[in-house]
mmCIF file of C-alpha atoms in Angstrom:
data_model
loop_
_atom_site.group_PDB
_atom_site.id
_atom_site.type_symbol
_atom_site.label_atom_id
_atom_site.label_comp_id
_atom_site.label_asym_id
_atom_site.label_seq_id
_atom_site.Cartn_x
_atom_site.Cartn_y
_atom_site.Cartn_z
ATOM 1 C CA UNK A 1 179.321 141.810 123.519
ATOM 2 C CA UNK A 2 178.761 142.096 119.984
ATOM 3 C CA UNK A 3 180.476 139.752 119.039
ATOM 4 C CA UNK A 4 178.784 137.214 121.271
ATOM 5 C CA UNK A 5 175.507 138.138 119.807
ATOM 6 C CA UNK A 6 176.688 137.510 116.201
ATOM 7 C CA UNK A 7 177.259 133.966 117.227
ATOM 8 C CA UNK A 8 174.442 133.448 118.840
ATOM 9 C CA UNK A 9 173.180 135.455 115.822
ATOM 10 C CA UNK A 10 174.869 132.587 113.448
ATOM 11 C CA UNK A 11 173.778 129.568 115.513
ATOM 12 C CA UNK A 12 170.303 130.620 115.546
ATOM 13 C CA UNK A 13 170.822 131.316 111.840
ATOM 14 C CA UNK A 14 172.531 127.952 110.590
ATOM 15 C CA UNK A 15 170.204 125.700 113.010
ATOM 16 C CA UNK A 16 166.795 127.847 110.447
ATOM 17 C CA UNK A 17 168.921 127.445 107.539
ATOM 18 C CA UNK A 18 169.188 123.279 108.435
ATOM 19 C CA UNK A 19 165.427 123.821 109.769
ATOM 20 C CA UNK A 20 164.804 125.177 106.555
ATOM 21 C CA UNK A 21 167.032 122.994 104.209
ATOM 22 C CA UNK A 22 165.122 120.099 106.298
ATOM 23 C CA UNK A 23 161.742 121.123 105.689
ATOM 24 C CA UNK A 24 162.518 121.919 101.687
ATOM 25 C CA UNK A 25 163.760 118.200 101.553
ATOM 26 C CA UNK A 26 160.508 117.018 103.392
ATOM 27 C CA UNK A 27 158.871 119.039 101.408
ATOM 28 C CA UNK A 28 160.534 117.842 98.115
ATOM 29 C CA UNK A 29 159.886 114.164 98.537
ATOM 30 C CA UNK A 30 156.661 115.065 99.738
ATOM 31 C CA UNK A 31 155.952 116.455 96.197
ATOM 32 C CA UNK A 32 157.272 114.053 94.250
ATOM 33 C CA UNK A 33 154.815 111.141 96.383
ATOM 34 C CA UNK A 34 152.477 112.923 95.342
ATOM 35 C CA UNK A 35 153.719 113.580 91.919
ATOM 36 C CA UNK A 36 153.556 109.598 92.165
ATOM 37 C CA UNK A 37 150.535 108.829 93.950
ATOM 38 C CA UNK A 38 148.752 110.943 91.200
ATOM 39 C CA UNK A 39 150.726 109.485 87.867
ATOM 40 C CA UNK A 40 151.231 106.110 89.831
ATOM 41 C CA UNK A 41 148.042 103.402 88.234
ATOM 42 C CA UNK A 42 147.745 102.425 91.880
ATOM 43 C CA UNK A 43 146.138 106.403 92.654
ATOM 44 C CA UNK A 44 144.193 105.915 90.119
ATOM 45 C CA UNK A 45 142.977 102.465 91.066
ATOM 46 C CA UNK A 46 142.341 103.534 94.189
ATOM 47 C CA UNK A 47 140.650 107.090 93.220
ATOM 48 C CA UNK A 48 138.959 104.187 90.266
ATOM 49 C CA UNK A 49 137.813 101.913 93.171
ATOM 50 C CA UNK A 50 136.866 104.708 95.429
ATOM 51 C CA UNK A 51 134.658 106.093 92.285
ATOM 52 C CA UNK A 52 133.470 102.512 91.267
ATOM 53 C CA UNK A 53 132.391 102.370 95.494
ATOM 54 C CA UNK A 54 130.709 105.040 95.518
ATOM 55 C CA UNK A 55 128.517 104.522 91.990
ATOM 56 C CA UNK A 56 127.639 100.708 93.521
ATOM 57 C CA UNK A 57 126.087 102.875 96.658
ATOM 58 C CA UNK A 58 124.123 104.922 94.929
ATOM 59 C CA UNK A 59 122.929 102.586 92.373
ATOM 60 C CA UNK A 60 121.878 101.102 95.384
ATOM 61 C CA UNK A 61 120.847 103.880 97.117
ATOM 62 C CA UNK A 62 118.745 103.943 93.554
ATOM 63 C CA UNK A 63 117.013 100.842 93.572
ATOM 64 C CA UNK A 64 116.255 101.373 97.132
ATOM 65 C CA UNK A 65 114.244 104.185 96.959
ATOM 66 C CA UNK A 66 113.271 102.185 93.380
ATOM 67 C CA UNK A 67 112.035 99.313 95.529
ATOM 68 C CA UNK A 68 110.488 101.899 98.269
ATOM 69 C CA UNK A 69 108.152 103.044 95.557
ATOM 70 C CA UNK A 70 107.242 99.884 94.537
ATOM 71 C CA UNK A 71 106.711 98.482 98.116
ATOM 72 C CA UNK A 72 104.837 101.996 98.881
ATOM 73 C CA UNK A 73 102.572 101.448 96.161
ATOM 74 C CA UNK A 74 102.042 97.694 96.976
ATOM 75 C CA UNK A 75 100.755 99.363 100.195
ATOM 76 C CA UNK A 76 98.918 101.246 98.346
ATOM 77 C CA UNK A 77 96.967 98.307 96.370
ATOM 78 C CA UNK A 78 96.549 96.573 99.738
ATOM 79 C CA UNK A 79 95.081 99.215 101.377
ATOM 80 C CA UNK A 80 92.911 98.998 98.324
ATOM 81 C CA UNK A 81 92.647 95.586 99.004
ATOM 82 C CA UNK A 82 91.843 95.875 102.388
ATOM 83 C CA UNK A 83 89.125 99.074 102.198
ATOM 84 C CA UNK A 84 87.621 96.563 99.728
ATOM 85 C CA UNK A 85 87.221 93.668 102.149
ATOM 86 C CA UNK A 86 86.153 96.133 104.503
ATOM 87 C CA UNK A 87 83.266 96.736 102.148
ATOM 88 C CA UNK A 88 82.293 93.728 101.139
ATOM 89 C CA UNK A 89 82.040 92.014 104.751
ATOM 90 C CA UNK A 90 80.201 95.474 105.411
ATOM 91 C CA UNK A 91 77.886 93.980 102.582
ATOM 92 C CA UNK A 92 78.179 90.497 103.716
ATOM 93 C CA UNK A 93 77.236 91.773 107.166
ATOM 94 C CA UNK A 94 74.131 93.636 106.225
ATOM 95 C CA UNK A 95 72.902 90.472 103.328
ATOM 96 C CA UNK A 96 72.839 88.712 106.855
ATOM 97 C CA UNK A 97 71.501 91.076 108.884
ATOM 98 C CA UNK A 98 68.624 91.832 106.431
ATOM 99 C CA UNK A 99 68.567 87.357 106.074
ATOM 100 C CA UNK A 100 68.637 87.485 109.898
ATOM 101 C CA UNK A 101 65.206 89.550 109.361
ATOM 102 C CA UNK A 102 63.633 87.483 107.171
ATOM 103 C CA UNK A 103 64.454 84.099 109.638
ATOM 104 C CA UNK A 104 63.050 86.722 111.888
ATOM 105 C CA UNK A 105 59.830 87.549 110.226
ATOM 106 C CA UNK A 106 59.536 83.799 108.602
ATOM 107 C CA UNK A 107 59.868 82.728 111.987
ATOM 108 C CA UNK A 108 56.841 84.792 113.396
ATOM 109 C CA UNK A 109 54.567 83.729 109.623
ATOM 110 C CA UNK A 110 55.357 79.864 110.874
ATOM 111 C CA UNK A 111 54.120 80.659 114.606
ATOM 112 C CA UNK A 112 51.575 82.602 113.220
ATOM 113 C CA UNK A 113 50.479 79.340 110.635
ATOM 114 C CA UNK A 114 51.009 76.728 113.794
ATOM 115 C CA UNK A 115 48.371 78.693 115.751
ATOM 116 C CA UNK A 116 45.902 79.050 112.404
ATOM 117 C CA UNK A 117 46.438 75.482 112.230
ATOM 118 C CA UNK A 118 46.101 74.804 116.029
ATOM 119 C CA UNK A 119 42.584 77.411 115.837
ATOM 120 C CA UNK A 120 41.688 75.197 112.655
ATOM 121 C CA UNK A 121 41.956 71.845 114.090
ATOM 122 C CA UNK A 122 39.953 73.072 117.290
ATOM 123 C CA UNK A 123 37.297 75.519 115.306
ATOM 124 C CA UNK A 124 36.990 72.120 113.043
ATOM 125 C CA UNK A 125 36.746 69.582 116.124
ATOM 126 C CA UNK A 126 34.262 72.052 117.647
ATOM 127 C CA UNK A 127 32.225 71.465 114.394
ATOM 128 C CA UNK A 128 32.878 68.290 114.465
ATOM 129 C CA UNK A 129 31.013 67.968 117.923
ATOM 130 C CA UNK A 130 28.409 70.343 116.703
ATOM 131 C CA UNK A 131 27.535 68.165 113.690
ATOM 132 C CA UNK A 132 27.009 65.217 115.792
ATOM 133 C CA UNK A 133 24.928 67.167 118.552
ATOM 134 C CA UNK A 134 22.880 67.800 115.691
ATOM 135 C CA UNK A 135 22.747 64.089 114.467
ATOM 136 C CA UNK A 136 22.155 63.090 117.869
ATOM 137 C CA UNK A 137 19.571 65.702 118.299
ATOM 138 C CA UNK A 138 17.872 64.812 114.182
ATOM 139 C CA UNK A 139 18.067 61.162 115.761
ATOM 140 C CA UNK A 140 16.139 61.930 118.559
ATOM 141 C CA UNK A 141 13.480 63.783 117.171
ATOM 142 C CA UNK A 142 13.642 61.719 114.090
ATOM 143 C CA UNK A 143 12.845 58.850 116.679
ATOM 144 C CA UNK A 144 9.972 60.883 118.231
ATOM 145 C CA UNK A 145 8.653 61.438 115.155
ATOM 146 C CA UNK A 146 8.469 57.493 114.320
ATOM 147 C CA UNK A 147 6.946 56.947 117.567
ATOM 148 C CA UNK A 148 4.320 59.685 117.231
ATOM 149 C CA UNK A 149 3.490 58.052 113.909
ATOM 150 C CA UNK A 150 3.455 54.408 115.199
ATOM 151 C CA UNK A 151 0.926 55.409 117.943
ATOM 152 C CA UNK A 152 -0.452 57.645 115.362
ATOM 153 C CA UNK A 153 -0.831 54.504 113.018
ATOM 154 C CA UNK A 154 -2.341 52.192 116.282
ATOM 155 C CA UNK A 155 -4.520 54.492 116.574
ATOM 156 C CA UNK A 156 -6.262 55.029 113.522
ATOM 157 C CA UNK A 157 -6.264 50.952 113.106
ATOM 158 C CA UNK A 158 -8.536 50.726 116.830
ATOM 159 C CA UNK A 159 -11.491 53.020 115.013
ATOM 160 C CA UNK A 160 -12.964 50.517 111.734
ATOM 161 C CA UNK A 161 -13.654 53.592 110.003
ATOM 162 C CA UNK A 162 -10.917 56.826 109.212
ATOM 163 C CA UNK A 163 -12.531 60.118 109.036
ATOM 164 C CA UNK A 164 -12.319 61.619 105.861
ATOM 165 C CA UNK A 165 -10.895 65.117 106.781
ATOM 166 C CA UNK A 166 -8.183 63.911 108.796
ATOM 167 C CA UNK A 167 -4.743 63.065 106.733
ATOM 168 C CA UNK A 168 -1.582 62.347 107.452
ATOM 169 C CA UNK A 169 -0.133 65.821 105.549
ATOM 170 C CA UNK A 170 1.448 67.721 108.388
ATOM 171 C CA UNK A 171 3.016 64.360 109.454
ATOM 172 C CA UNK A 172 4.558 64.577 105.994
ATOM 173 C CA UNK A 173 5.739 67.627 105.717
ATOM 174 C CA UNK A 174 6.919 67.754 108.982
ATOM 175 C CA UNK A 175 9.474 64.686 108.212
ATOM 176 C CA UNK A 176 10.250 66.767 104.795
ATOM 177 C CA UNK A 177 11.222 69.845 106.373
ATOM 178 C CA UNK A 178 13.211 67.725 108.588
ATOM 179 C CA UNK A 179 14.729 66.304 106.392
ATOM 180 C CA UNK A 180 15.355 69.405 103.890
ATOM 181 C CA UNK A 181 17.184 71.266 107.032
ATOM 182 C CA UNK A 182 19.299 68.352 108.156
ATOM 183 C CA UNK A 183 20.261 68.164 104.763
ATOM 184 C CA UNK A 184 20.724 72.094 104.842
ATOM 185 C CA UNK A 185 22.285 71.313 107.999
ATOM 186 C CA UNK A 186 24.588 68.728 106.114
ATOM 187 C CA UNK A 187 25.534 70.936 103.104
ATOM 188 C CA UNK A 188 26.470 74.242 105.456
ATOM 189 C CA UNK A 189 29.018 70.940 107.539
ATOM 190 C CA UNK A 190 30.261 69.935 104.547
ATOM 191 C CA UNK A 191 30.664 73.255 103.330
ATOM 192 C CA UNK A 192 32.657 74.451 106.253
ATOM 193 C CA UNK A 193 34.239 72.006 105.871
ATOM 194 C CA UNK A 194 35.488 72.286 102.924
ATOM 195 C CA UNK A 195 36.444 75.673 103.791
ATOM 196 C CA UNK A 196 38.706 74.606 106.667
ATOM 197 C CA UNK A 197 39.848 71.848 104.392
ATOM 198 C CA UNK A 198 40.581 74.675 102.067
ATOM 199 C CA UNK A 199 42.530 76.521 104.546
ATOM 200 C CA UNK A 200 44.306 74.159 106.279
ATOM 201 C CA UNK A 201 45.659 72.972 102.708
ATOM 202 C CA UNK A 202 46.730 76.764 102.549
ATOM 203 C CA UNK A 203 48.090 76.638 106.265
ATOM 204 C CA UNK A 204 50.600 73.772 105.034
ATOM 205 C CA UNK A 205 51.246 75.160 101.655
ATOM 206 C CA UNK A 206 51.986 78.485 103.359
ATOM 207 C CA UNK A 207 54.234 76.537 106.293
ATOM 208 C CA UNK A 208 55.926 74.645 103.631
ATOM 209 C CA UNK A 209 56.978 77.403 101.680
ATOM 210 C CA UNK A 210 57.614 79.391 104.991
ATOM 211 C CA UNK A 211 59.950 76.150 105.237
ATOM 212 C CA UNK A 212 61.537 76.587 102.604
ATOM 213 C CA UNK A 213 62.548 80.312 103.159
ATOM 214 C CA UNK A 214 64.160 79.519 106.389
ATOM 215 C CA UNK A 215 65.936 76.630 105.065
ATOM 216 C CA UNK A 216 67.062 78.775 101.756
ATOM 217 C CA UNK A 217 68.103 81.320 104.031
ATOM 218 C CA UNK A 218 70.017 78.851 106.607
ATOM 219 C CA UNK A 219 71.572 78.391 103.904
ATOM 220 C CA UNK A 220 71.964 81.900 102.162
ATOM 221 C CA UNK A 221 73.448 82.197 106.043
ATOM 222 C CA UNK A 222 76.233 79.585 106.237
ATOM 223 C CA UNK A 223 77.523 80.586 102.617
ATOM 224 C CA UNK A 224 78.112 84.437 103.725
ATOM 225 C CA UNK A 225 79.800 83.246 107.000
ATOM 226 C CA UNK A 226 81.792 81.240 105.186
ATOM 227 C CA UNK A 227 82.489 84.145 103.196
ATOM 228 C CA UNK A 228 82.915 85.928 106.093
ATOM 229 C CA UNK A 229 85.333 83.221 107.012
ATOM 230 C CA UNK A 230 87.451 83.683 104.207
ATOM 231 C CA UNK A 231 87.498 87.231 103.571
ATOM 232 C CA UNK A 232 89.003 87.266 107.387
ATOM 233 C CA UNK A 233 91.391 84.695 106.916
ATOM 234 C CA UNK A 234 92.443 86.710 103.693
ATOM 235 C CA UNK A 235 92.392 90.318 105.621
ATOM 236 C CA UNK A 236 95.130 88.719 108.268
ATOM 237 C CA UNK A 237 97.410 87.445 105.501
ATOM 238 C CA UNK A 238 97.210 90.593 103.499
ATOM 239 C CA UNK A 239 97.732 92.904 106.972
ATOM 240 C CA UNK A 240 100.894 89.702 107.700
ATOM 241 C CA UNK A 241 102.354 90.358 104.371
ATOM 242 C CA UNK A 242 101.850 94.041 104.586
ATOM 243 C CA UNK A 243 103.802 93.726 108.233
ATOM 244 C CA UNK A 244 106.437 91.720 106.938
ATOM 245 C CA UNK A 245 106.639 93.832 103.927
ATOM 246 C CA UNK A 246 106.939 97.285 106.218
ATOM 247 C CA UNK A 247 110.188 96.054 108.183
ATOM 248 C CA UNK A 248 111.871 94.760 105.490
ATOM 249 C CA UNK A 249 111.705 98.267 104.062
ATOM 250 C CA UNK A 250 112.748 99.512 107.591
ATOM 251 C CA UNK A 251 115.792 97.175 107.534
ATOM 252 C CA UNK A 252 116.733 98.018 104.165
ATOM 253 C CA UNK A 253 116.726 101.317 105.051
ATOM 254 C CA UNK A 254 118.431 101.057 107.745
ATOM 255 C CA UNK A 255 121.145 99.328 106.128
ATOM 256 C CA UNK A 256 121.172 102.191 103.371
ATOM 257 C CA UNK A 257 121.151 104.878 106.489
ATOM 258 C CA UNK A 258 124.424 102.721 107.854
ATOM 259 C CA UNK A 259 125.901 103.078 105.042
ATOM 260 C CA UNK A 260 124.804 106.892 103.926
ATOM 261 C CA UNK A 261 125.916 107.778 107.716
ATOM 262 C CA UNK A 262 129.863 105.426 107.217
ATOM 263 C CA UNK A 263 130.067 107.256 104.003
ATOM 264 C CA UNK A 264 129.356 110.640 105.427
ATOM 265 C CA UNK A 265 132.104 109.981 108.046
ATOM 266 C CA UNK A 266 134.407 108.642 105.637
ATOM 267 C CA UNK A 267 134.447 111.716 103.585
ATOM 268 C CA UNK A 268 134.177 113.827 106.835
ATOM 269 C CA UNK A 269 137.350 111.964 108.094
ATOM 270 C CA UNK A 270 138.731 112.796 103.734
ATOM 271 C CA UNK A 271 137.809 116.645 104.354
ATOM 272 C CA UNK A 272 139.564 116.380 107.911
ATOM 273 C CA UNK A 273 142.869 114.884 106.387
ATOM 274 C CA UNK A 274 142.903 117.562 103.315
ATOM 275 C CA UNK A 275 142.320 120.153 105.454
ATOM 276 C CA UNK A 276 145.607 118.930 108.036
ATOM 277 C CA UNK A 277 147.653 118.918 104.967
ATOM 278 C CA UNK A 278 146.520 121.716 103.611
ATOM 279 C CA UNK A 279 147.096 123.638 107.182
ATOM 280 C CA UNK A 280 150.712 122.068 107.484
ATOM 281 C CA UNK A 281 151.355 123.612 104.231
ATOM 282 C CA UNK A 282 150.665 126.920 105.525
ATOM 283 C CA UNK A 283 152.439 126.618 108.467
ATOM 284 C CA UNK A 284 155.718 125.309 105.676
ATOM 285 C CA UNK A 285 154.918 127.825 103.771
ATOM 286 C CA UNK A 286 154.562 130.727 106.795
ATOM 287 C CA UNK A 287 157.400 129.674 108.603
ATOM 288 C CA UNK A 288 159.457 129.409 104.988
ATOM 289 C CA UNK A 289 158.717 133.048 104.756
ATOM 290 C CA UNK A 290 159.343 133.410 108.014
ATOM 291 C CA UNK A 291 162.790 131.869 107.450
ATOM 292 C CA UNK A 292 163.487 133.834 104.629
ATOM 293 C CA UNK A 293 162.339 137.047 105.912
ATOM 294 C CA UNK A 294 165.088 136.028 109.316
ATOM 295 C CA UNK A 295 167.799 135.204 106.735
ATOM 296 C CA UNK A 296 167.703 138.413 105.044
ATOM 297 C CA UNK A 297 168.082 140.291 108.127
ATOM 298 C CA UNK A 298 170.935 138.460 109.197
ATOM 299 C CA UNK A 299 171.994 138.851 105.432
ATOM 300 C CA UNK A 300 171.647 142.399 106.284
ATOM 301 C CA UNK A 301 172.939 142.696 109.215
ATOM 302 C CA UNK A 302 176.059 140.883 108.136
ATOM 303 C CA UNK A 303 176.214 143.178 105.384
ATOM 304 C CA UNK A 304 176.016 146.331 107.629
ATOM 305 C CA UNK A 305 178.417 144.649 109.935
ATOM 306 C CA UNK A 306 180.616 143.755 107.179
ATOM 307 C CA UNK A 307 180.828 147.395 105.820
ATOM 308 C CA UNK A 308 181.575 148.690 109.531
ATOM 309 C CA UNK A 309 184.182 146.475 109.432
ATOM 310 C CA UNK A 310 185.682 147.289 106.238
ATOM 311 C CA UNK A 311 185.661 151.158 107.429
ATOM 312 C CA UNK A 312 187.700 152.223 109.804
ATOM 313 C CA UNK A 313 189.755 149.994 107.966
ATOM 314 C CA UNK A 314 190.035 152.165 104.711
#
């Protein structure tokens, strides 16, 4: 049984020694490959290429950050311009409302002037009718006076001698008074007509001024509408450019995010590979130590067995 155990142990020892020798040879080969990879220009070129790619990606990331900063500044500037455009639109809207108010006031004044003109025309027609009625009354009174004078003259001619006390003084005074009343009425009519003409001229001037103000208000309103349309178009253009820049910046950010994720995945894979290599080396070291311990144990057992066999012979 001891011989069988020794034979089994020898077989296992041979297998372990062959395994250790193979692992040592493989370790030497790997060490040589690592040394050659470290010292060879291909490894340096690969490492330099990796570092160059990493440097290029860092530069691209810096450029993206700078472009992001510039885009944010442009966005802030566009926001300020949009705010200015909004404030200007509000001012234009306020000016437009003010112009509408002025236009409504001008229209009201124009209506009042038209009403005043119509009233003045009606008043002038009324005064004309009154003057014509006064003229007719005056003509009738004059005709009546002429008839009375004619009748008085005929009655005076019928007498051969006129009495001394009778003189046509009252008739002349009456005619003078009538002529003075007529002159006063004519002067009053002329004064009223001149006053009405002055009022009519003033109304025409006010009407013309109101029409001019209305025309100016309409021109100003058209100009404000044109400016408002231009500002709206500029606002739409700025909003479109801002949206386009946001989309471009978002696309670039997504690209850089994908590149960073790919680099992180590659770094993770490299870390996994390095960890795997270190683990393999650790396992090899543990296996080597265990084999060394087994070899030492077998050696002590063999020495003890040899000493045990040599003692009886001695």
